[in-house]
Amino acid sequence: MRIAMIGTGYVGLVSGACFADFGHDVTCVDKDERKIAALHRGEIPIYEPGLDELVANNVKAKRLDFTTDLKQPVADADAVFIAVGTPSRRGDGHADLSYVYAAAKEIAQSLQGFTVVVTKSTVPVGTGDEVERIIREANPKADVVVASNPEFLREGAAIRDFKFPDRIVVGTSDERGRKVMGDIYRPLSLNQAPLMFTARRTAEMIKYAANAFLATKITFINEIADLSEKAGANVQEVARGIGLDNRIGTKFLHAGPGFGGSCFPKDTKALIKIAQDYDVSLRIVESVLAVNENRKRAMARKVSQALGGNLRGKTVAVLGLTFKPNTDDMREAPSIPLITALQDMGAKVRVYDPVGTEQAKLVLADVTWCQGPYDCVEGADAVVIVTEWEQFRALDLERMRDLMACPVMVDLRNIYRPDEMKRHGFAYSCVGRVSTHQPVNVQVPTSGTESLTRAS
Ligand SMILES: NC(=O)c1ccc[n+]([C@@H]2O[C@H](COP(=O)([O-])OP(=O)(O)OC[C@H]3O[C@@H](n4cnc5c(N)ncnc54)[C@H](O)[C@@H]3O)[C@@H](O)[C@H]2O)c1
């Protein structure tokens, strides 16, 4: 199959390289000349484990190439995938579809022969109808089927997720469209990945519903963490205790600083807006968004409390900036509002991230950029772990303690154990577990329940 991938970002480049690896001929197109020039030099413009090798192998095998001009690849293609960004629209939170519609208009001019145009970008219900209208208006003779094929990969594990997906969702009711999509994904159905065909609007809804559900799971456990912390329970064990129930599942139950990233915040916002347009209120999703928003500054207050309630003149070291490990993506990273809030409270902030520094420099100001975790904690009054990169999981705690002005750790990812931290002389705060510097902080509910006693 010949595939044109329009948009060569986190989704387009990974999908394009994986399709090429299945044996298809893929051209990845992007408007960004610097991105395409870098790819021609063999440089990968994003950080994604394993992607450099995958791209290099398929370029060498002549199954994958790159261009800024979509005309020829679209003319030659059996399927054209739209994988451009759909960020939150400034001002109202709707999905900004201008990139999708501009791509559709441009694609329309170059279509030749029967082609399936597939929206891989995350788009509101009904966007496929508008993409089809745009194409038919710009090129009434085009022999085209417009399908939806939302992407579920996670940055940091994108190649594995693409090659071994839980399911592939294809939204089209057209038989020819289904045949082309079936042929494209056949190598995956050989891996037993269920290929689910459905209507286009249903496929579009599945993507938003999936992201909203996962964001809800994270937010739920974060609220249970807050309660566990006050009530003297351990949220990690609560998460395991409920997650082992197959109806619930263990994933996305890690308490932390709140969700961020390129998808959950914008997609939950967009889903709420879609619902409003249909005069439906999604109160659960609205609460999830509001609770998550409040959590961001609450994490800064947690740091302040760990330092006695006053950050003025204090130095805080922040380990991890990207929204999760194994990516350089800083979009909506929890580190951004946390650091701003720490600065608002008067702290000086030192930061370190293993791969995200270049992207972080575009969004963070007035911080000290450090070369490694030990450089970062030097002279600090507290260290905050924000992103659980592997290299932060086994830090030399004695070395850290000796370098710091004050051995205080706020572990927003619960990667250390309170007893271990106490043994190493740290005052340790975490999320949803009793912290070492506040062992008597267990509260009794105001209504007073007989069976609950204040811990000593
Ligand atoms: N990043 C993720 O983990 C992820 C996962 C699933 C779904 N998605 C969805 O996939 C879509 C793409 O996300 P992303 O993270 O890859 O975005 P991205 O910003 O990394 O990449 C988008 C690319 O599209 C290019 N582009 C924009 N208009 C173009 C045009 N007309 N022609 C050619 N190139 C054009 C941009 O230059 C950019 O390189 C979004 O809708 C997103 O919600 C993302």
Coordinates of C-alpha atoms and ligand atoms in Angstrom, one line a residue:
M1 CA 0.0 0.0 0.0
R2 CA 1.2 3.6 -0.6
I3 CA 0.6 5.9 2.2
A4 CA 0.9 9.7 2.6
M5 CA 1.1 10.9 6.2
I6 CA 0.3 14.6 6.5
G7 CA 1.9 15.9 9.7
T8 CA 5.2 14.5 10.9
G9 CA 4.9 15.1 14.7
Y10 CA 4.7 12.6 17.6
V11 CA 1.8 10.7 15.9
G12 CA 2.6 11.2 12.2
L13 CA 6.3 10.2 12.5
V14 CA 5.7 7.2 14.7
S15 CA 2.7 6.0 12.6
G16 CA 4.5 6.6 9.3
A17 CA 7.7 4.7 10.4
C18 CA 5.6 1.8 11.8
F19 CA 3.5 1.5 8.6
A20 CA 6.8 1.5 6.6
D21 CA 8.1 -1.2 8.9
F22 CA 5.1 -3.3 8.1
G23 CA 6.2 -3.1 4.4
H24 CA 4.1 -0.2 3.1
D25 CA 5.6 2.7 1.1
V26 CA 5.2 5.8 3.2
T27 CA 5.9 9.5 2.6
C28 CA 5.7 11.7 5.7
V29 CA 4.8 15.3 4.8
D30 CA 5.3 18.3 7.1
K31 CA 5.0 22.1 6.5
D32 CA 7.9 22.6 8.9
E33 CA 10.9 22.8 6.7
R34 CA 13.4 22.4 9.6
K35 CA 11.7 19.2 10.7
I36 CA 11.9 17.7 7.2
A37 CA 15.5 18.9 6.7
A38 CA 16.5 17.3 10.0
L39 CA 14.9 14.0 9.0
H40 CA 16.8 14.1 5.7
R41 CA 20.0 14.5 7.7
G42 CA 18.9 11.4 9.7
E43 CA 18.1 13.4 12.8
I44 CA 14.9 12.7 14.7
P45 CA 13.1 16.0 15.7
I46 CA 11.4 14.5 18.8
Y47 CA 12.6 12.2 21.6
E48 CA 10.9 8.8 21.4
P49 CA 12.7 5.6 22.4
G50 CA 13.6 3.4 19.4
L51 CA 12.3 5.8 16.8
D52 CA 15.8 6.7 15.4
E53 CA 16.6 3.1 14.6
L54 CA 13.1 2.4 13.2
V55 CA 13.3 5.5 10.9
A56 CA 16.9 4.8 9.8
N57 CA 16.1 1.2 8.9
N58 CA 13.0 2.1 6.8
V59 CA 14.7 5.0 5.1
K60 CA 17.5 2.6 4.2
A61 CA 15.0 0.1 2.8
K62 CA 13.5 2.9 0.7
R63 CA 10.1 2.4 2.3
L64 CA 10.1 5.8 4.1
D65 CA 10.8 9.3 2.9
F66 CA 10.1 12.9 3.8
T67 CA 8.9 16.0 2.0
T68 CA 7.4 19.4 2.5
D69 CA 5.3 19.1 -0.6
L70 CA 2.2 16.8 -0.4
K71 CA 1.3 16.9 -4.2
Q72 CA 3.1 13.8 -5.4
P73 CA 2.7 11.6 -2.3
V74 CA -1.0 12.3 -2.2
A75 CA -1.4 11.7 -5.9
D76 CA 0.3 8.3 -5.5
A77 CA -1.4 7.3 -2.3
D78 CA -4.0 4.6 -1.6
A79 CA -4.5 6.3 1.8
V80 CA -3.7 9.8 3.0
F81 CA -3.6 10.1 6.8
I82 CA -4.2 13.5 8.4
A83 CA -2.1 13.6 11.6
V84 CA -1.7 17.3 12.2
G85 CA -2.2 19.0 15.6
T86 CA -5.6 19.8 17.1
P87 CA -4.7 22.0 20.0
S88 CA -7.1 23.9 22.3
R89 CA -8.4 26.9 20.5
R90 CA -7.3 30.1 22.3
G91 CA -10.1 31.7 24.2
D92 CA -12.8 29.0 24.2
G93 CA -11.2 25.5 24.6
H94 CA -12.8 24.0 21.5
A95 CA -10.5 21.8 19.4
D96 CA -8.8 24.1 16.9
L97 CA -9.5 22.3 13.6
S98 CA -7.8 24.9 11.3
Y99 CA -4.8 22.6 10.6
V100 CA -7.1 19.7 9.8
Y101 CA -9.3 21.7 7.4
A102 CA -6.3 23.4 5.7
A103 CA -4.7 20.0 5.2
A104 CA -8.0 18.6 3.8
K105 CA -8.2 21.5 1.3
E106 CA -4.7 21.0 0.1
I107 CA -5.1 17.2 -0.1
A108 CA -8.2 17.6 -2.3
Q109 CA -6.3 19.4 -5.1
S110 CA -3.8 16.5 -5.5
L111 CA -6.0 13.4 -5.2
Q112 CA -5.8 11.0 -8.1
G113 CA -7.6 7.6 -8.4
F114 CA -9.5 6.0 -5.6
T115 CA -8.1 7.3 -2.2
V116 CA -9.1 6.9 1.4
V117 CA -8.5 10.1 3.4
V118 CA -8.1 9.1 7.0
T119 CA -8.3 11.5 10.0
K120 CA -5.8 10.2 12.6
S121 CA -5.8 13.5 14.5
T122 CA -8.1 13.6 17.5
V123 CA -11.2 15.5 16.2
P124 CA -14.7 16.3 17.5
V125 CA -17.6 14.2 16.3
G126 CA -18.7 15.4 12.9
T127 CA -15.2 16.6 11.7
G128 CA -15.1 13.8 9.2
D129 CA -18.3 15.2 7.6
E130 CA -16.7 18.6 7.3
V131 CA -13.4 17.1 5.9
E132 CA -15.5 15.3 3.3
R133 CA -17.5 18.4 2.4
I134 CA -14.2 20.4 2.0
I135 CA -12.7 17.8 -0.3
R136 CA -15.8 17.4 -2.4
E137 CA -16.2 21.2 -2.7
A138 CA -12.5 21.7 -3.7
N139 CA -12.4 18.7 -6.0
P140 CA -15.9 17.5 -7.1
K141 CA -14.5 14.7 -9.3
A142 CA -12.4 13.1 -6.5
D143 CA -13.0 9.4 -5.9
V144 CA -12.6 9.6 -2.2
V145 CA -13.8 8.0 1.1
V146 CA -13.2 9.9 4.3
A147 CA -12.6 7.6 7.3
S148 CA -11.7 8.1 10.9
N149 CA -8.9 6.2 12.6
P150 CA -8.1 7.7 16.0
E151 CA -4.7 7.0 17.4
F152 CA -4.2 5.7 21.0
L153 CA -0.4 5.5 21.3
R154 CA 1.3 6.9 24.3
E155 CA 4.4 9.0 24.0
G156 CA 7.4 7.2 25.5
A157 CA 6.0 3.8 24.5
A158 CA 4.7 4.9 21.1
I159 CA 6.3 2.2 18.9
R160 CA 5.2 -0.6 21.1
D161 CA 1.7 0.9 21.4
F162 CA 1.4 1.3 17.6
K163 CA 2.7 -2.2 16.8
F164 CA 0.8 -4.0 19.6
P165 CA -2.4 -2.0 20.1
D166 CA -5.2 -3.1 22.4
R167 CA -7.5 -2.4 19.4
I168 CA -7.6 -0.4 16.1
V169 CA -10.7 1.6 15.5
V170 CA -11.7 2.4 12.0
G171 CA -14.7 4.6 11.3
T172 CA -16.2 4.2 7.8
S173 CA -19.3 2.5 6.5
D174 CA -17.9 2.4 3.0
E175 CA -16.9 -1.1 1.8
R176 CA -14.0 0.1 -0.4
G177 CA -12.8 2.2 2.5
R178 CA -12.9 -0.8 4.9
K179 CA -11.0 -2.9 2.4
V180 CA -8.1 -0.4 2.1
M181 CA -8.0 0.1 5.9
G182 CA -8.1 -3.7 6.4
D183 CA -5.1 -4.1 4.0
I184 CA -3.1 -1.4 5.7
Y185 CA -3.6 -2.9 9.2
R186 CA -3.4 -6.6 8.1
P187 CA 0.1 -7.0 9.6
L188 CA -1.4 -6.0 13.0
S189 CA -4.4 -8.3 12.8
L190 CA -1.8 -11.0 12.3
N191 CA -0.6 -9.9 15.8
Q192 CA -4.2 -10.5 17.0
A193 CA -5.0 -6.8 17.4
P194 CA -8.8 -6.5 17.2
L195 CA -9.7 -4.3 14.2
M196 CA -13.0 -2.6 15.1
F197 CA -15.0 -1.2 12.2
T198 CA -17.7 1.3 13.1
A199 CA -19.4 4.4 11.8
R200 CA -17.2 7.5 11.4
R201 CA -18.9 9.6 14.1
T202 CA -18.7 6.7 16.6
A203 CA -14.9 6.3 15.9
E204 CA -14.5 10.1 16.6
M205 CA -16.4 9.7 19.8
I206 CA -14.5 6.7 21.0
K207 CA -11.2 8.6 21.1
Y208 CA -12.6 11.4 23.3
A209 CA -14.5 9.0 25.5
A210 CA -11.3 6.9 26.0
N211 CA -9.2 9.9 27.0
A212 CA -11.9 11.4 29.2
F213 CA -12.2 8.0 31.0
L214 CA -8.5 7.7 31.6
A215 CA -8.3 11.3 32.8
T216 CA -11.2 10.5 35.2
K217 CA -9.3 7.4 36.5
I218 CA -6.2 9.5 37.3
T219 CA -8.3 12.2 38.9
F220 CA -10.3 9.8 41.0
I221 CA -7.1 8.2 42.5
N222 CA -5.7 11.7 43.1
E223 CA -8.7 12.6 45.2
I224 CA -8.5 9.2 47.0
A225 CA -4.8 10.0 47.6
D226 CA -5.7 13.3 49.3
L227 CA -8.2 11.5 51.5
S228 CA -5.7 8.7 52.2
E229 CA -3.1 11.2 53.3
K230 CA -5.4 12.8 55.8
A231 CA -7.0 9.5 57.0
G232 CA -3.8 7.5 57.4
A233 CA -4.2 5.1 54.4
N234 CA -1.7 4.2 51.8
V235 CA -3.0 5.2 48.3
Q236 CA -0.6 2.9 46.5
E237 CA -2.0 -0.1 48.3
V238 CA -5.5 1.2 47.8
A239 CA -4.8 1.5 44.1
R240 CA -3.5 -2.1 44.0
G241 CA -6.4 -3.3 46.1
I242 CA -9.0 -1.9 43.8
G243 CA -7.0 -2.4 40.6
L244 CA -6.7 -6.1 41.0
D245 CA -10.4 -6.2 40.5
N246 CA -10.6 -6.9 36.7
R247 CA -13.6 -4.6 36.4
I248 CA -11.3 -1.7 37.4
G249 CA -7.8 -2.6 36.3
T250 CA -4.4 -1.5 37.7
K251 CA -3.5 1.1 35.0
F252 CA -3.9 4.8 35.3
L253 CA -4.3 4.5 39.1
H254 CA -1.0 6.2 40.1
A255 CA -1.5 9.2 42.3
G256 CA 0.6 12.2 41.4
P257 CA 0.6 15.9 40.6
G258 CA -2.3 15.7 38.2
F259 CA -2.5 14.9 34.5
G260 CA -0.9 17.0 31.8
G261 CA 0.5 16.4 28.4
S262 CA -0.5 17.0 24.8
C263 CA -3.8 15.1 25.0
F264 CA -5.8 14.8 28.2
P265 CA -6.1 18.5 29.1
K266 CA -7.1 19.6 25.6
D267 CA -9.2 16.5 24.8
T268 CA -11.3 16.7 28.1
K269 CA -11.8 20.5 27.4
A270 CA -12.8 19.8 23.8
L271 CA -15.2 17.0 24.9
I272 CA -17.0 19.4 27.3
K273 CA -17.3 21.9 24.5
I274 CA -18.7 19.3 22.0
A275 CA -21.3 18.3 24.7
Q276 CA -22.3 21.9 25.2
D277 CA -22.9 22.3 21.5
Y278 CA -25.3 19.3 21.7
D279 CA -26.9 20.8 24.8
V280 CA -25.6 18.0 27.0
S281 CA -23.7 18.5 30.2
L282 CA -20.9 16.2 31.0
R283 CA -20.7 16.9 34.7
I284 CA -18.2 14.2 35.5
V285 CA -15.7 15.4 32.9
E286 CA -16.2 19.0 33.9
S287 CA -15.4 18.0 37.5
V288 CA -12.3 16.1 36.4
L289 CA -11.0 19.1 34.6
A290 CA -11.7 21.5 37.5
V291 CA -10.2 19.1 40.1
N292 CA -7.1 18.6 38.0
E293 CA -6.7 22.3 37.5
N294 CA -6.8 23.0 41.3
R295 CA -4.3 20.3 42.0
K296 CA -1.5 22.1 40.1
R297 CA -1.1 24.9 42.6
A298 CA -2.0 22.5 45.5
M299 CA 1.3 20.7 44.7
A300 CA 3.2 24.0 45.3
R301 CA 1.5 24.4 48.6
K302 CA 2.6 20.9 49.5
V303 CA 6.2 22.0 48.9
S304 CA 5.7 25.1 50.9
Q305 CA 4.3 23.0 53.8
A306 CA 7.3 20.7 53.7
L307 CA 9.4 23.8 54.3
G308 CA 7.4 25.1 57.1
G309 CA 4.9 27.2 55.1
N310 CA 7.2 29.8 53.8
L311 CA 9.2 29.6 50.5
R312 CA 10.5 33.2 50.5
G313 CA 14.3 33.1 49.9
K314 CA 14.3 29.3 49.8
T315 CA 15.8 27.3 46.9
V316 CA 13.8 24.4 45.5
A317 CA 15.3 21.8 43.2
V318 CA 12.9 20.3 40.6
L319 CA 13.8 16.9 39.1
G320 CA 11.9 16.1 35.9
L321 CA 10.1 18.7 33.7
T322 CA 8.4 16.7 30.9
F323 CA 4.8 15.7 31.4
K324 CA 6.0 12.1 31.7
P325 CA 9.2 10.1 31.4
N326 CA 10.7 9.0 28.0
T327 CA 9.5 12.0 26.1
D328 CA 10.7 15.6 25.5
D329 CA 7.1 16.8 25.3
M330 CA 6.5 19.8 27.6
R331 CA 2.9 20.5 26.5
E332 CA 0.8 21.1 29.6
A333 CA 3.4 19.5 31.8
P334 CA 2.5 19.7 35.6
S335 CA 6.0 21.1 36.2
I336 CA 5.1 24.4 34.5
P337 CA 2.3 25.6 36.9
L338 CA 4.2 24.1 39.8
I339 CA 7.3 26.0 39.1
T340 CA 5.4 29.2 38.5
A341 CA 3.6 28.8 41.8
L342 CA 6.9 28.1 43.6
Q343 CA 8.3 31.3 42.1
D344 CA 5.1 33.2 43.0
M345 CA 5.7 32.1 46.6
G346 CA 9.2 33.5 46.6
A347 CA 11.3 30.5 45.9
K348 CA 14.4 30.3 43.7
V349 CA 14.1 27.2 41.4
R350 CA 16.8 25.0 40.0
V351 CA 15.7 22.4 37.4
Y352 CA 17.0 19.3 35.7
D353 CA 15.4 17.0 33.1
P354 CA 17.2 14.2 31.3
V355 CA 15.9 15.1 27.8
G356 CA 13.3 17.9 28.0
T357 CA 15.6 20.9 28.6
E358 CA 15.5 22.2 25.1
Q359 CA 11.7 22.2 25.0
A360 CA 11.5 23.4 28.6
K361 CA 13.6 26.4 27.8
L362 CA 10.7 27.6 25.5
V363 CA 8.2 27.6 28.4
L364 CA 10.1 28.2 31.7
A365 CA 11.8 31.4 32.7
D366 CA 14.0 32.6 35.6
V367 CA 15.1 29.1 36.6
T368 CA 18.6 27.7 37.0
W369 CA 19.3 25.0 34.4
C370 CA 21.3 22.1 35.9
Q371 CA 23.4 19.3 34.3
G372 CA 22.3 16.4 36.5
P373 CA 20.3 15.5 39.6
Y374 CA 23.2 16.1 42.0
D375 CA 24.1 19.4 40.4
C376 CA 20.4 20.4 40.7
V377 CA 20.1 19.6 44.5
E378 CA 23.3 21.4 45.5
G379 CA 22.5 24.0 48.1
A380 CA 18.7 23.4 47.8
D381 CA 16.3 23.6 50.7
A382 CA 14.1 21.0 49.2
V383 CA 14.0 18.7 46.2
V384 CA 10.8 17.9 44.3
I385 CA 10.4 14.9 42.1
V386 CA 7.9 15.8 39.4
T387 CA 8.6 13.3 36.6
E388 CA 9.5 9.7 37.4
W389 CA 12.4 9.3 35.0
E390 CA 14.2 6.0 35.5
Q391 CA 17.4 7.8 36.6
F392 CA 15.6 9.3 39.6
R393 CA 14.5 6.0 40.9
A394 CA 17.8 5.0 42.5
L395 CA 19.4 8.3 43.5
D396 CA 22.4 8.2 45.8
L397 CA 20.4 9.5 48.8
E398 CA 23.4 10.1 51.1
R399 CA 25.2 12.1 48.4
M400 CA 22.0 14.1 47.9
R401 CA 21.5 14.7 51.6
D402 CA 25.1 15.9 51.9
L403 CA 24.8 18.3 48.9
M404 CA 21.5 19.9 50.1
A405 CA 21.2 22.8 52.5
C406 CA 18.3 21.0 54.0
P407 CA 17.4 17.3 53.4
V408 CA 13.7 17.7 52.4
M409 CA 12.2 15.7 49.6
V410 CA 8.7 16.1 48.1
D411 CA 8.1 13.0 46.0
L412 CA 5.1 13.8 43.8
R413 CA 5.4 10.3 42.1
N414 CA 5.8 8.1 45.2
I415 CA 8.9 6.5 43.9
Y416 CA 10.6 6.3 47.3
R417 CA 9.5 4.7 50.5
P418 CA 8.8 6.8 53.6
D419 CA 10.8 4.5 55.9
E420 CA 13.8 4.4 53.5
M421 CA 13.8 8.2 53.3
K422 CA 13.6 8.5 57.1
R423 CA 16.6 6.2 57.4
H424 CA 18.6 8.4 55.1
G425 CA 17.7 11.4 57.2
F426 CA 15.2 13.1 54.9
A427 CA 12.0 14.9 55.8
Y428 CA 9.9 13.2 53.2
S429 CA 6.5 14.1 51.7
C430 CA 4.7 12.2 49.1
V431 CA 1.2 11.8 47.6
G432 CA -1.5 9.8 49.4
R433 CA 0.8 8.2 52.0
V434 CA 1.8 9.3 55.4
S435 CA 4.9 11.5 55.2
T436 CA 7.9 11.2 57.5
H437 CA 7.8 14.7 58.7
Q438 CA 4.2 14.6 59.7
P439 CA 3.6 11.3 61.5
V440 CA 0.9 12.6 63.7
N441 CA -1.0 14.3 61.0
V442 CA -3.7 11.7 60.7
Q443 CA -7.1 13.5 61.1
V444 CA -10.4 12.3 62.6
P445 CA -13.4 13.4 60.5
T446 CA -15.2 16.3 62.0
S447 CA -18.4 14.2 62.5
G448 CA -16.2 11.9 64.7
T449 CA -16.5 8.2 63.9
E450 CA -16.0 5.9 67.0
S451 CA -13.8 3.4 65.2
L452 CA -11.3 6.0 64.1
T453 CA -8.7 7.1 66.6
R454 CA -6.0 9.6 66.2
A455 CA -2.7 8.0 65.3
S456 CA 0.2 8.7 67.5
Ligands
LIG1 N1 1.0 13.1 21.0 C1 0.3 12.0 21.3 O1 0.6 11.3 22.2 C2 -1.0 11.7 20.6 C3 -1.7 10.5 20.8 C4 -2.8 10.2 20.2 C5 -3.4 11.2 19.4 N2 -2.8 12.4 19.2 C6 -3.5 13.3 18.3 O2 -2.8 13.3 17.1 C7 -2.7 14.6 16.5 C8 -1.3 15.0 16.2 O3 -0.6 15.1 17.5 P1 1.0 15.3 17.6 O4 1.3 15.2 19.1 O5 1.6 14.4 16.7 O6 1.1 16.8 17.1 P2 2.5 17.5 16.7 O7 2.2 19.0 17.0 O8 3.7 16.8 17.3 O9 2.6 17.3 15.1 C9 1.7 17.9 14.2 C10 2.6 18.2 12.9 O10 1.7 18.6 11.9 C11 2.4 19.6 11.0 N3 1.4 20.2 10.2 C12 0.4 21.1 10.6 N4 -0.4 21.4 9.5 C13 0.2 20.8 8.4 C14 -0.2 20.7 7.0 N5 -1.2 21.4 6.5 N6 0.6 19.9 6.2 C15 1.7 19.3 6.7 N7 2.0 19.3 8.0 C16 1.3 20.0 8.9 C17 3.1 20.4 12.1 O11 4.1 21.2 11.5 C18 3.6 19.4 13.1 O12 4.9 18.9 12.8 C19 -3.5 15.5 17.5 O13 -4.8 15.6 17.0 C20 -3.4 14.8 18.8 O14 -4.5 15.1 19.6 C21 -1.6 12.7 19.8

